[in-house]
């Protein structure tokens, strides 16, 4: 029986990926459908994708599949054929990355989860079959011009910060499970208007549209294929670009540029910047925006505190990391402590 998980260190796998000579294509896809035995489905998927040298992160649950992967360009058609051979995935939309260097992943990880999107929904009467209406890029643009339309961004605050659609409403939160009830509360007085929800690739806004209908909203839409598919359609059809800035993505790239506009600021000095990085201090690993000058000044750290810690010997740093639970460590303007920690003397308040 083949090995159904990786046994090589991350460091070695990353070096192997960087040494590859063939270009790779980054792809994301998802599908809500019932899976009777998620573990068996996961194992079958792993065997097929490993043979195609696919890397990436895939979640499988009884409600469906959610995937972000990279594949050698010469094997793209084989990947599509393999996925389409699964009846529920036949004809599946594959979102090809917009701004892609092919270095997004270096290992294949497929995990069985309770849900492919953690939503916090416990109501047994909630049904994904009753979801909002798809809109493509052309119709999205038309609806956006309608003053009776409300556009809702169903991504996290740090995604919204670096790029979003015109007139979009932010639902400020760190997680999708927090956003759903917040969106319902924020839009109570808009129940009879057209509500369009969007996200990165479509998976969150599709579930959000179903949840809004479940909560009594009526005219609910969601952007088919999310920002990634919208950007592709705009380019192919010559449509007006309504998205501004960068699209945050959950892989090594941490973002793909949609327009040249930089609408965010460096979290350390306040100059225009939209490059997300993780603090190089392993016991911190904070996700934040850093400009090139601050990257050099702080040596890829989020603060002078982390910068000083990085000067210690590796063994000493390992000892300091023991027992430290980082959890979700993301910069947020709403978190006063992190804001103060990130701001050097004389920096933004």
XYZ file of C-alpha atoms in Angstrom:
349
model
C 0.000 0.000 0.000
C 1.451 3.444 -0.902
C 2.463 5.902 1.830
C -0.439 8.336 2.230
C 1.418 11.187 3.888
C 4.740 13.000 3.628
C 7.784 11.665 5.484
C 10.404 14.187 4.330
C 11.303 17.332 6.300
C 9.823 20.669 5.246
C 13.295 22.136 4.755
C 14.322 19.436 2.286
C 11.014 19.576 0.436
C 11.265 23.345 0.033
C 14.785 23.025 -1.359
C 13.574 20.368 -3.823
C 10.765 22.633 -5.000
C 13.104 25.611 -5.454
C 15.467 23.396 -7.458
C 12.747 22.328 -9.908
C 13.332 23.523 -13.460
C 9.762 23.157 -14.736
C 7.360 25.998 -14.007
C 4.329 25.342 -11.838
C 0.801 26.701 -11.896
C -1.054 27.614 -8.692
C -4.719 26.615 -8.658
C -7.547 26.830 -6.141
C -10.872 25.006 -6.226
C -13.695 23.967 -3.953
C -16.987 22.146 -4.148
C -19.819 21.669 -1.682
C -21.143 18.117 -2.007
C -21.824 15.232 0.368
C -18.926 12.855 1.000
C -20.021 9.652 2.708
C -16.540 8.592 3.851
C -14.194 11.626 3.996
C -11.157 9.557 5.068
C -11.488 7.116 2.166
C -12.037 10.034 -0.246
C -8.961 11.755 1.184
C -6.776 8.677 0.676
C -7.908 8.183 -2.919
C -7.244 11.850 -3.616
C -3.767 11.685 -2.100
C -2.695 8.719 -4.246
C -3.891 10.382 -7.453
C -2.431 13.826 -6.748
C 0.941 12.563 -5.514
C 1.448 10.730 -8.812
C 0.974 14.062 -10.601
C 3.540 15.829 -8.380
C 0.853 18.110 -6.992
C 1.768 20.180 -3.920
C -0.649 22.105 -1.747
C -3.126 22.210 1.093
C -6.483 20.424 0.794
C -9.298 20.067 3.306
C -11.884 17.310 2.975
C -15.086 17.061 5.031
C -18.503 15.490 4.735
C -19.663 18.806 3.186
C -17.103 18.835 0.360
C -13.556 19.813 -0.600
C -11.449 22.982 -0.403
C -8.046 23.080 -2.125
C -5.128 25.356 -2.948
C -2.461 23.523 -4.948
C 0.346 23.863 -7.460
C 0.995 21.489 -10.348
C 3.764 21.252 -12.987
C 2.430 23.085 -16.042
C 2.953 20.042 -18.259
C 0.597 18.058 -15.992
C -2.225 20.587 -15.668
C -4.441 18.717 -18.126
C -3.796 15.443 -16.270
C -4.809 17.085 -13.004
C -8.022 18.392 -14.510
C -8.816 14.979 -16.017
C -8.214 13.281 -12.674
C -10.494 15.689 -10.817
C -13.184 15.468 -13.498
C -13.107 11.671 -13.221
C -14.728 12.110 -9.796
C -18.466 12.458 -10.634
C -19.190 15.255 -8.142
C -16.211 17.270 -9.437
C -16.867 16.839 -13.167
C -16.765 20.315 -14.725
C -15.353 21.875 -11.548
C -14.112 25.459 -11.971
C -10.355 25.663 -11.433
C -9.220 29.137 -10.372
C -5.764 29.775 -11.836
C -3.714 32.277 -9.820
C -3.442 35.784 -11.247
C 0.067 36.778 -10.133
C 1.914 33.481 -9.824
C 5.555 32.496 -9.526
C 4.714 28.802 -9.070
C 6.467 28.719 -5.682
C 3.334 28.651 -3.556
C 3.672 25.150 -2.027
C 6.330 22.464 -1.633
C 4.453 19.555 -0.021
C 1.070 17.853 -0.423
C -1.090 17.908 2.697
C -4.658 16.613 2.682
C -6.533 16.808 5.983
C -9.947 15.543 7.011
C -11.881 18.262 8.842
C -15.317 18.674 10.376
C -16.019 21.368 7.764
C -14.117 22.734 4.775
C -14.831 26.250 6.094
C -15.046 26.731 9.860
C -18.334 28.625 10.162
C -19.618 28.093 13.706
C -23.054 27.145 12.347
C -24.747 24.563 14.574
C -28.353 24.901 13.346
C -29.248 21.498 11.827
C -31.811 23.134 9.524
C -29.117 25.144 7.709
C -28.849 23.864 4.141
C -26.094 24.735 1.658
C -28.426 23.689 -1.166
C -30.304 26.962 -0.619
C -27.584 29.427 -1.556
C -27.453 32.823 -3.267
C -27.343 33.413 -6.987
C -24.025 33.352 -8.833
C -22.932 36.536 -10.600
C -20.063 36.725 -13.070
C -17.729 39.710 -13.481
C -19.935 41.505 -16.019
C -23.088 41.281 -13.921
C -21.146 42.110 -10.762
C -19.998 45.370 -12.386
C -23.553 46.191 -13.487
C -24.979 45.528 -10.030
C -22.200 47.577 -8.460
C -23.410 50.605 -10.437
C -26.923 50.159 -9.010
C -27.380 52.396 -5.933
C -29.678 49.732 -4.495
C -26.817 47.227 -4.260
C -24.817 46.474 -1.112
C -21.399 44.826 -1.643
C -20.074 42.838 1.320
C -16.489 41.602 1.715
C -16.507 38.215 3.498
C -12.750 38.067 4.093
C -10.719 38.806 7.203
C -9.690 42.364 8.088
C -6.076 41.884 6.969
C -7.251 40.689 3.541
C -9.549 43.689 3.113
C -6.785 46.083 4.150
C -4.576 45.476 1.101
C -7.320 45.267 -1.540
C -11.087 45.346 -2.024
C -13.896 46.271 -4.401
C -15.303 49.756 -4.788
C -18.080 50.532 -2.273
C -17.405 47.275 -0.409
C -18.457 47.005 3.221
C -15.879 45.461 5.552
C -17.077 43.047 8.236
C -14.106 43.599 10.582
C -13.059 40.306 12.133
C -10.279 37.728 12.325
C -12.362 34.686 11.388
C -15.203 33.680 9.114
C -17.180 32.248 12.043
C -17.154 35.700 13.650
C -18.167 37.386 10.403
C -21.392 35.501 9.714
C -23.436 36.793 12.698
C -21.768 40.203 12.362
C -22.859 40.464 8.720
C -26.440 39.564 9.625
C -26.497 42.235 12.337
C -24.858 44.909 10.165
C -27.266 44.352 7.266
C -30.575 44.081 9.122
C -31.858 47.334 7.623
C -30.769 46.261 4.111
C -32.857 43.070 3.874
C -34.782 44.174 0.793
C -31.784 45.470 -1.171
C -29.528 43.511 -3.521
C -26.684 42.059 -1.444
C -23.567 40.751 -3.215
C -21.032 38.832 -1.169
C -17.490 38.117 -2.321
C -14.271 36.503 -1.080
C -10.969 35.225 -2.495
C -12.065 32.172 -4.468
C -15.790 31.864 -3.758
C -15.964 29.291 -0.969
C -16.675 31.666 1.917
C -19.083 33.985 0.106
C -21.050 30.992 -1.218
C -21.620 29.723 2.316
C -22.285 33.265 3.538
C -24.973 33.736 0.887
C -26.700 30.557 2.072
C -26.481 31.746 5.673
C -27.996 35.140 4.805
C -30.914 33.426 3.069
C -31.267 31.185 6.130
C -31.532 34.367 8.226
C -34.401 35.779 6.163
C -32.630 37.898 3.550
C -34.075 37.671 0.046
C -31.984 39.168 -2.784
C -28.604 37.605 -2.076
C -25.859 37.072 -4.673
C -22.257 35.856 -4.512
C -19.369 36.429 -6.909
C -18.671 33.221 -8.809
C -15.076 32.143 -8.313
C -14.400 35.144 -6.085
C -11.750 37.771 -6.753
C -9.479 35.320 -8.588
C -12.079 34.428 -11.224
C -13.277 38.045 -11.438
C -9.749 39.270 -12.255
C -9.411 36.641 -14.975
C -12.777 37.540 -16.553
C -12.023 41.269 -16.440
C -8.791 40.688 -18.333
C -10.272 38.275 -20.885
C -13.406 40.348 -21.584
C -11.878 43.813 -21.326
C -14.200 44.865 -18.492
C -13.675 47.790 -16.158
C -11.624 46.764 -13.121
C -13.604 47.432 -9.927
C -11.160 45.784 -7.552
C -8.339 47.941 -6.192
C -5.034 46.773 -4.767
C -3.798 43.302 -3.929
C -5.647 40.047 -3.348
C -4.394 38.303 -0.197
C -3.821 34.553 -0.675
C -3.104 31.824 1.876
C 0.119 30.407 0.490
C 3.773 31.385 0.377
C 3.014 34.382 -1.858
C 0.679 36.033 0.715
C -0.813 38.099 -2.086
C -1.321 38.486 -5.825
C -1.418 41.920 -7.408
C -4.643 42.866 -9.197
C -3.911 46.571 -9.785
C -0.831 48.741 -9.269
C -2.549 50.747 -6.537
C -1.148 50.436 -3.015
C -4.005 51.223 -0.632
C -2.518 49.994 2.655
C 0.278 51.264 4.892
C 3.353 49.810 6.540
C 2.411 48.830 10.086
C 5.744 50.120 11.373
C 6.295 53.505 9.737
C 3.034 54.293 7.936
C 4.319 54.706 4.374
C 2.264 53.185 1.529
C 2.903 49.412 1.477
C 0.917 46.211 0.970
C 3.436 43.389 1.394
C 2.405 40.951 4.113
C 5.214 39.163 5.927
C 5.557 36.937 8.977
C 7.916 38.098 11.722
C 11.096 36.047 11.366
C 11.161 35.461 15.145
C 9.814 31.886 15.358
C 8.169 32.472 18.749
C 6.204 35.423 17.319
C 5.572 34.818 13.597
C 3.200 37.797 13.519
C 1.537 38.458 10.150
C 1.833 42.157 9.336
C 2.547 44.668 6.539
C 6.142 45.833 6.208
C 7.789 48.193 3.709
C 11.256 47.513 2.261
C 12.938 50.132 4.470
C 11.491 48.688 7.677
C 12.289 45.178 6.501
C 15.954 46.212 6.354
C 15.879 48.295 9.542
C 14.159 45.641 11.650
C 15.796 42.677 9.885
C 12.430 41.121 8.948
C 11.135 41.431 12.519
C 7.942 43.142 13.701
C 9.607 44.975 16.608
C 12.915 45.816 18.242
C 12.035 43.211 20.893
C 11.887 40.435 18.299
C 14.954 41.856 16.560
C 16.940 41.576 19.798
C 15.716 38.028 20.401
C 16.930 37.011 16.955
C 20.455 37.992 17.955
C 20.505 35.214 20.572
C 22.007 31.796 19.774
C 19.573 29.311 18.186
C 19.673 26.979 21.209
C 18.724 29.812 23.536
C 15.854 30.821 21.251
C 14.627 27.216 21.240
C 14.525 27.225 25.038
C 12.533 30.473 25.047
C 10.039 29.007 22.561
C 9.263 25.959 24.704
C 5.693 26.011 25.970
C 4.810 29.168 24.037
C 1.429 28.978 22.325
C 1.226 31.539 19.492
C -2.322 30.845 18.343
C -3.577 33.170 15.610
C -1.016 35.959 15.592
C -2.199 38.624 13.165
C -1.738 42.377 13.303
C -4.976 44.209 14.023
C -5.501 47.911 14.549
C -8.280 47.012 16.980
C -5.775 45.290 19.259
C -4.132 48.110 21.175
C -1.302 45.961 22.532
C -0.125 44.803 19.125
C -0.481 48.300 17.714
C 1.756 49.717 20.436
C 4.242 46.902 20.069
C 4.568 47.419 16.343
C 4.915 51.196 16.484
C 8.472 52.430 17.028
C 8.992 55.775 18.840
C 7.550 58.489 16.650
C 5.612 55.969 14.552
C 1.882 56.090 13.718
C -0.486 56.202 16.695
